[in-house]
Amino acid sequence: MAGYVGHGPTEERDLLRAIGVSCFEDLLVGIPETARQRAPVDIPPGMSEEELRRLFRGLGARNYDPEKVPSFLGAGLYDHLIPAAIRQLTLRSEFYTAYTPYQAEVAQGTLATIYEFQSILCELTGMDVANASVYDGGSAAAEAVLLASSVTGRNRVLVSAALHPHARQVMETYADGPGLDLVTVPLGADGRTDLAALRALIDGSTAGGSAAGGNVAALVLQNPNFFGIVEDAGPLVEATHAAGALAVISADLVSLGLLESPGALGADITVGEAQSCGNPPQYGGPLCGYFAAKKELVRRMPGRLVAEANDQDGHRGFVLTLQTREQHIRRDKATSNICTNNNLMALGVTIYFALLGPEGLRETADQCLQKAHYLEEKLAAIPGVRRVHAGPFFQEFAVELPVPAGPVVARMLRDEGILAGLDLGRIDAGRARQLLVAVTEKRTRAELDRYAEVLTKTLRA
Amino acid sequence: MNVPQDCRYTKEHEWVRVEGDIVLVGITDYAQSALGDIVFVELPKVGVKLVAEQPFGSVEAVKAVSDLFSPVNGEVVEINAAIGDDPTVVNKSPHGDGWMIKTKVLDATQIDQLLSPADYEKLVAGLAGGH
């Protein structure tokens, strides 16, 4: 079988004749002249193989080597340790070169790993059912909101101000079509989603609404939230349920080594970004969203689902299931337009948790917590530096500097080779002096001590 | 093909049977046979307002899903919980134990506009001829 079928001028002419046009331009008559690009496209001349190699080597050399630059950048993607076995196993060609093989007849290995992924996610989140993964944590959160709206028949969604701003942006894009109304729930001074404000928003939504419970479809929380703070989720979930709405929690999986699971907190849907578990934070992607829910919501879930089954001889096997939710069967009534998964990333996640086990995960989470608190104490002791929120935190916290954070981050990276964290001014102009600092188990005490010294020196300069 | 004479029918293969000021709604024998093994039926909650010709739920078979369309304007007063536990009842007894909802009728004249058993038989015969 030919691996690649090219076409030259002869084939092109034959193809055009077969469909009854005389030249390629004839295919473009439907495009208005104003939308046509007539000027030649500015593409530089071709390069030799060696020239191209040099070009890319030069570009690559401009990156900071993550092995030499300790990273305190988090905000959704964390620099956790990655056991070497993950790369070795995910690079096996059966996994690495295959494009989303879901055919039960030929893909039992892949389907088995997806089933493991789903099972691990259920165990971690305390949910009944998890899908095979979605594009990223942002689309997972947006899909959760669509599901909540379709189940409740309501269109208002209350979103914590401490949901990752990128997840919020994806949600806004999704919300436009079905006309969902996203309303922000503000934070209290401690950095937690404000319960009184949530209650007021629910009451406000009920007052004008006709049906009991008003028009609130869901509350979306992140835990730990975007600023690293551990939410007091229980009462927020309770208030949400009392209004007949669903509780959606976006949870960091490593934190679940220590924190209560979203299921135990009463969440109906749990979503989030799993990329950091087993996959490096390479240029911010590719990512791996996860989506898990209570069993009664399974028929409205987005994405692929793998189930255990028996073949005709009674042997255990794995198949895609409940495909009637999906658009190749349900067309315009599909629950979602996601009909794939980020399988290579999900495989990394699966192997990561299989290698760590419950003990390893607890230890990882504990080290993140301890090291983050060690650094926070050191930073808070620097004159002019203070923590932004008083609430409890897991592996990430925001500090307020006496000067804008952007130039401090740039100087620490350029002069000292430390990736100091996220300048929050990039997210919110009102937070220009705030720096979001993440500390994982990978950071050594020497790196933490040096961070504090370098920040002190940089602020003095 | 069983087409009970005491029902009226829709082009979408639902039947209605009038019992006082309430009607029962289900899917026809033809519909269940065309769908094959039914694995799930999604029904509305009691109290939901129905609009004629608008979807009120769905029937899911192994490899297909069909919307259920309301034959009349109405309000759901009861749903058949038994088919939630065992949806194969719809295959076994589409016009009997496999009924789906009971609804209050807001406009009785809509029932007269539905297909008679004879007209529905003609419709189905036409569909079968196509195979």
XYZ file of N, CA and C in Angstrom, chain B:
393
model
N -47.898 -5.950 11.973
C -47.849 -4.596 12.556
C -49.152 -4.311 13.323
N -48.983 -4.027 14.570
C -50.157 -3.772 15.417
C -50.503 -2.273 15.408
N -51.699 -1.950 14.904
C -52.159 -0.549 14.924
C -53.522 -0.502 15.625
N -53.504 -0.396 16.953
C -54.773 -0.430 17.693
C -55.765 0.631 17.189
N -57.036 0.216 17.164
C -58.082 1.090 16.623
C -58.493 2.194 17.601
N -58.157 2.029 18.890
C -58.611 3.040 19.868
C -57.584 4.173 20.050
N -56.599 4.259 19.135
C -55.576 5.313 19.251
C -55.647 6.266 18.057
N -55.047 7.443 18.241
C -54.775 8.334 17.104
C -53.250 8.413 16.977
N -52.773 8.863 15.818
C -51.336 8.728 15.529
C -50.718 10.016 14.980
N -49.383 10.125 15.118
C -48.661 11.235 14.487
C -47.782 10.699 13.372
N -47.336 11.603 12.504
C -46.421 11.198 11.430
C -45.080 10.793 12.001
N -44.791 11.220 13.235
C -43.511 10.885 13.872
C -43.591 9.570 14.646
N -44.711 8.834 14.484
C -44.863 7.490 15.059
C -45.105 7.490 16.570
N -45.771 8.529 17.062
C -46.312 8.453 18.420
C -47.806 8.103 18.311
N -48.312 7.448 19.365
C -49.756 7.238 19.451
C -50.306 7.998 20.660
N -51.597 8.341 20.628
C -52.264 8.889 21.814
C -53.559 8.095 22.034
N -53.879 7.910 23.299
C -55.159 7.263 23.636
C -55.846 8.134 24.683
N -57.077 8.509 24.376
C -57.805 9.415 25.270
C -58.446 8.636 26.402
N -58.196 9.102 27.643
C -58.874 8.513 28.813
C -59.426 9.657 29.629
N -60.695 10.052 29.335
C -61.284 11.218 30.003
C -60.619 12.482 29.492
N -60.169 13.346 30.429
C -59.503 14.576 29.974
C -57.982 14.407 29.956
N -57.544 13.155 30.051
C -56.118 12.836 30.023
C -55.838 12.026 28.756
N -54.651 12.216 28.155
C -54.259 11.274 27.105
C -52.946 10.600 27.474
N -52.854 9.328 27.061
C -51.603 8.595 27.167
C -50.856 8.748 25.842
N -49.519 8.843 25.950
C -48.700 8.964 24.753
C -47.614 7.885 24.785
N -47.382 7.271 23.632
C -46.302 6.300 23.523
C -45.783 6.282 22.099
N -44.881 5.324 21.808
C -44.450 5.178 20.414
C -45.068 3.914 19.840
N -45.210 3.908 18.517
C -45.973 2.831 17.878
C -45.145 1.556 17.767
N -45.850 0.478 17.453
C -45.223 -0.817 17.223
C -44.213 -0.690 16.078
N -44.605 0.051 15.031
C -43.686 0.261 13.909
C -42.408 0.942 14.400
N -42.548 1.972 15.249
C -41.390 2.742 15.735
C -40.456 1.850 16.537
N -41.013 1.073 17.461
C -40.139 0.236 18.294
C -39.424 -0.807 17.458
N -40.113 -1.299 16.437
C -39.493 -2.333 15.606
C -38.392 -1.729 14.729
N -38.621 -0.493 14.248
C -37.608 0.172 13.427
C -36.372 0.531 14.255
N -36.584 0.913 15.518
C -35.456 1.316 16.369
C -34.610 0.124 16.806
N -35.255 -1.011 17.027
C -34.544 -2.159 17.582
C -34.516 -2.073 19.104
N -33.567 -2.790 19.723
C -33.533 -2.876 21.189
C -33.399 -1.495 21.836
N -34.401 -1.125 22.580
C -34.387 0.191 23.229
C -33.637 0.090 24.552
N -32.668 0.986 24.759
C -31.833 0.904 25.964
C -32.095 2.040 26.944
N -32.758 3.099 26.488
C -32.988 4.224 27.394
C -34.110 5.094 26.851
N -34.951 5.564 27.756
C -35.998 6.503 27.366
C -35.874 7.725 28.268
N -35.712 8.867 27.654
C -35.609 10.105 28.423
C -36.959 10.798 28.412
N -37.530 10.970 29.607
C -38.872 11.548 29.704
C -38.833 12.871 30.463
N -39.810 13.734 30.240
C -39.841 15.026 30.948
C -40.286 14.830 32.398
N -40.153 15.871 33.197
C -40.644 15.814 34.571
C -42.143 16.113 34.590
N -42.825 15.618 35.626
C -44.234 15.944 35.808
C -44.364 17.462 35.948
N -45.360 18.038 35.287
C -45.566 19.486 35.379
C -45.024 20.242 34.181
N -44.212 19.561 33.369
C -43.634 20.235 32.199
C -44.735 20.503 31.168
N -44.697 21.695 30.578
C -45.683 22.062 29.553
C -45.232 21.524 28.194
N -46.158 20.930 27.489
C -45.853 20.360 26.183
C -46.451 21.227 25.081
N -45.732 21.287 23.982
C -46.238 22.010 22.822
C -46.303 21.026 21.655
N -47.431 21.009 20.956
C -47.611 20.065 19.853
C -46.467 20.182 18.853
N -45.994 19.025 18.426
C -44.927 18.891 17.425
C -43.545 19.309 17.924
N -43.429 19.618 19.230
C -42.107 19.929 19.798
C -41.600 18.701 20.565
N -40.257 18.501 20.601
C -39.728 17.338 21.312
C -39.977 17.428 22.820
N -40.320 16.280 23.420
C -40.479 16.272 24.885
C -39.577 15.242 25.543
N -38.848 14.474 24.751
C -37.962 13.465 25.307
C -37.284 12.737 24.162
N -36.659 11.608 24.480
C -36.008 10.858 23.408
C -35.978 9.373 23.735
N -35.908 8.573 22.690
C -35.787 7.122 22.829
C -34.456 6.728 22.248
N -33.698 5.953 23.026
C -32.368 5.585 22.592
C -32.306 4.084 22.378
N -31.917 3.700 21.157
C -31.662 2.287 20.872
C -30.151 2.111 20.820
N -29.691 0.915 20.474
C -28.258 0.666 20.548
C -27.485 1.607 19.628
N -27.992 1.816 18.412
C -27.237 2.648 17.486
C -28.035 3.811 16.924
N -29.064 4.233 17.603
C -29.833 5.381 17.112
C -30.565 6.044 18.268
N -30.835 7.308 18.087
C -31.642 8.040 19.064
C -32.726 8.768 18.297
N -33.953 8.740 18.808
C -35.030 9.483 18.167
C -35.681 10.389 19.190
N -36.001 11.587 18.741
C -36.764 12.473 19.620
C -38.209 12.007 19.695
N -38.824 12.302 20.833
C -40.259 12.084 20.999
C -40.941 13.432 20.801
N -41.962 13.460 19.937
C -42.640 14.728 19.666
C -44.024 14.699 20.291
N -44.371 15.789 20.932
C -45.671 15.832 21.589
C -46.783 15.940 20.544
N -47.797 15.102 20.642
C -48.906 15.162 19.684
C -49.806 16.380 19.919
N -49.833 16.884 21.143
C -50.786 17.950 21.518
C -50.129 18.970 22.450
N -50.786 20.104 22.617
C -50.398 21.017 23.699
C -50.902 20.414 25.001
N -50.112 20.443 26.037
C -50.579 19.833 27.278
C -49.642 20.066 28.433
N -49.901 19.317 29.509
C -49.043 19.400 30.679
C -48.900 17.989 31.234
N -47.657 17.581 31.465
C -47.402 16.210 31.911
C -47.945 16.009 33.328
N -48.795 14.989 33.498
C -49.323 14.697 34.839
C -48.723 13.427 35.430
N -48.175 12.560 34.554
C -47.569 11.323 35.060
C -46.595 10.802 34.007
N -45.486 10.221 34.477
C -44.601 9.534 33.535
C -44.531 8.064 33.928
N -44.218 7.215 32.965
C -44.140 5.779 33.225
C -42.763 5.423 33.778
N -42.680 5.388 35.115
C -41.393 5.142 35.762
C -40.870 3.742 35.449
N -41.798 2.806 35.165
C -41.386 1.412 34.941
C -40.433 1.286 33.750
N -40.604 2.133 32.714
C -39.721 1.987 31.557
C -38.345 2.589 31.823
N -38.222 3.370 32.906
C -36.905 3.828 33.316
C -36.071 2.663 33.813
N -36.719 1.753 34.544
C -36.009 0.591 35.075
C -35.772 -0.446 33.984
N -36.762 -0.608 33.110
C -36.645 -1.636 32.077
C -37.203 -1.120 30.750
N -36.361 -0.439 29.969
C -36.856 0.167 28.725
C -37.299 -0.854 27.678
N -36.913 -2.152 27.856
C -37.327 -3.144 26.854
C -38.841 -3.349 26.855
N -39.510 -2.858 27.915
C -40.976 -2.917 27.948
C -41.564 -2.218 26.718
N -40.879 -1.168 26.261
C -41.366 -0.440 25.090
C -41.333 -1.342 23.854
N -40.298 -2.189 23.745
C -40.247 -3.141 22.640
C -41.341 -4.205 22.770
N -41.534 -4.665 24.011
C -42.456 -5.792 24.218
C -43.910 -5.362 24.117
N -44.209 -4.153 24.606
C -45.613 -3.738 24.680
C -45.742 -2.247 24.407
N -45.478 -1.838 23.150
C -45.435 -0.396 22.848
C -46.754 0.326 23.108
N -47.870 -0.387 22.913
C -49.176 0.279 23.086
C -49.780 0.023 24.453
N -49.122 -0.825 25.256
C -49.669 -1.166 26.567
C -48.778 -0.668 27.682
N -48.033 -1.610 28.319
C -47.185 -1.252 29.456
C -46.055 -0.294 29.071
N -45.796 -0.170 27.773
C -44.704 0.697 27.329
C -45.131 2.144 27.083
N -46.328 2.530 27.567
C -46.734 3.946 27.433
C -45.697 4.846 28.081
N -45.626 6.105 27.671
C -44.549 6.962 28.172
C -45.010 8.060 29.109
N -45.974 8.852 28.670
C -46.457 9.920 29.560
C -47.973 10.009 29.512
N -48.522 10.569 30.597
C -49.921 10.981 30.600
C -49.930 12.500 30.638
N -50.759 13.091 29.805
C -50.782 14.552 29.769
C -52.210 15.082 29.777
N -52.371 16.219 30.440
C -53.622 16.965 30.385
C -53.682 17.604 29.003
N -54.826 17.620 28.383
C -54.945 18.213 27.042
C -55.500 19.623 27.165
N -54.832 20.568 26.541
C -55.284 21.955 26.641
C -56.244 22.314 25.501
N -56.113 21.580 24.378
C -56.939 21.908 23.220
C -57.386 20.604 22.561
N -58.607 20.155 22.912
C -59.091 18.839 22.476
C -59.194 18.734 20.961
N -59.343 19.856 20.271
C -59.498 19.791 18.810
C -58.225 19.271 18.144
N -57.075 19.399 18.863
C -55.818 18.905 18.278
C -55.842 17.396 18.088
N -56.584 16.706 18.967
C -56.629 15.243 18.868
C -57.327 14.817 17.573
N -58.389 15.564 17.220
C -59.125 15.222 15.993
C -58.266 15.404 14.748
N -57.259 16.280 14.860
C -56.419 16.523 13.686
C -55.329 15.452 13.500
N -55.171 14.564 14.511
C -54.158 13.517 14.380
C -54.629 12.434 13.405
N -53.679 11.576 12.981
C -54.009 10.536 12.007
C -54.937 9.484 12.628
N -55.900 9.022 11.831
C -56.744 7.894 12.244
C -55.919 6.617 12.089
N -56.364 5.510 12.740
C -55.636 4.241 12.567
C -55.468 3.878 11.089
N -56.499 4.089 10.316
C -56.430 3.729 8.889
C -55.373 4.570 8.166
N -55.368 5.880 8.465
C -54.391 6.762 7.811
C -52.959 6.391 8.232
N -52.806 6.034 9.514
C -51.459 5.684 9.979
C -51.006 4.384 9.312
N -51.911 3.448 9.176
C -51.569 2.185 8.499
C -51.097 2.454 7.076
N -51.779 3.393 6.415
C -51.379 3.772 5.053
C -49.970 4.370 5.050
N -49.731 5.250 6.047
C -48.412 5.895 6.146
C -47.314 4.840 6.292
N -47.544 3.908 7.192
C -46.531 2.886 7.465
C -46.355 1.969 6.250
N -47.465 1.650 5.602
C -47.387 0.804 4.411
C -46.527 1.484 3.352
N -46.679 2.791 3.227
C -45.869 3.564 2.271
C -44.392 3.481 2.621
N -44.083 3.579 3.910
C -42.683 3.520 4.356
C -42.098 2.143 4.089
N -42.915 1.115 4.380
C -42.433 -0.257 4.204
C -42.145 -0.512 2.728
N -42.999 0.066 1.850
C -42.814 -0.118 0.412
C -41.470 0.386 -0.066
N -40.966 1.347 0.654
C -39.686 1.938 0.258
C -38.497 1.020 0.509
N -38.690 0.004 1.338
C -37.534 -0.827 1.706
C -37.243 -1.889 0.672
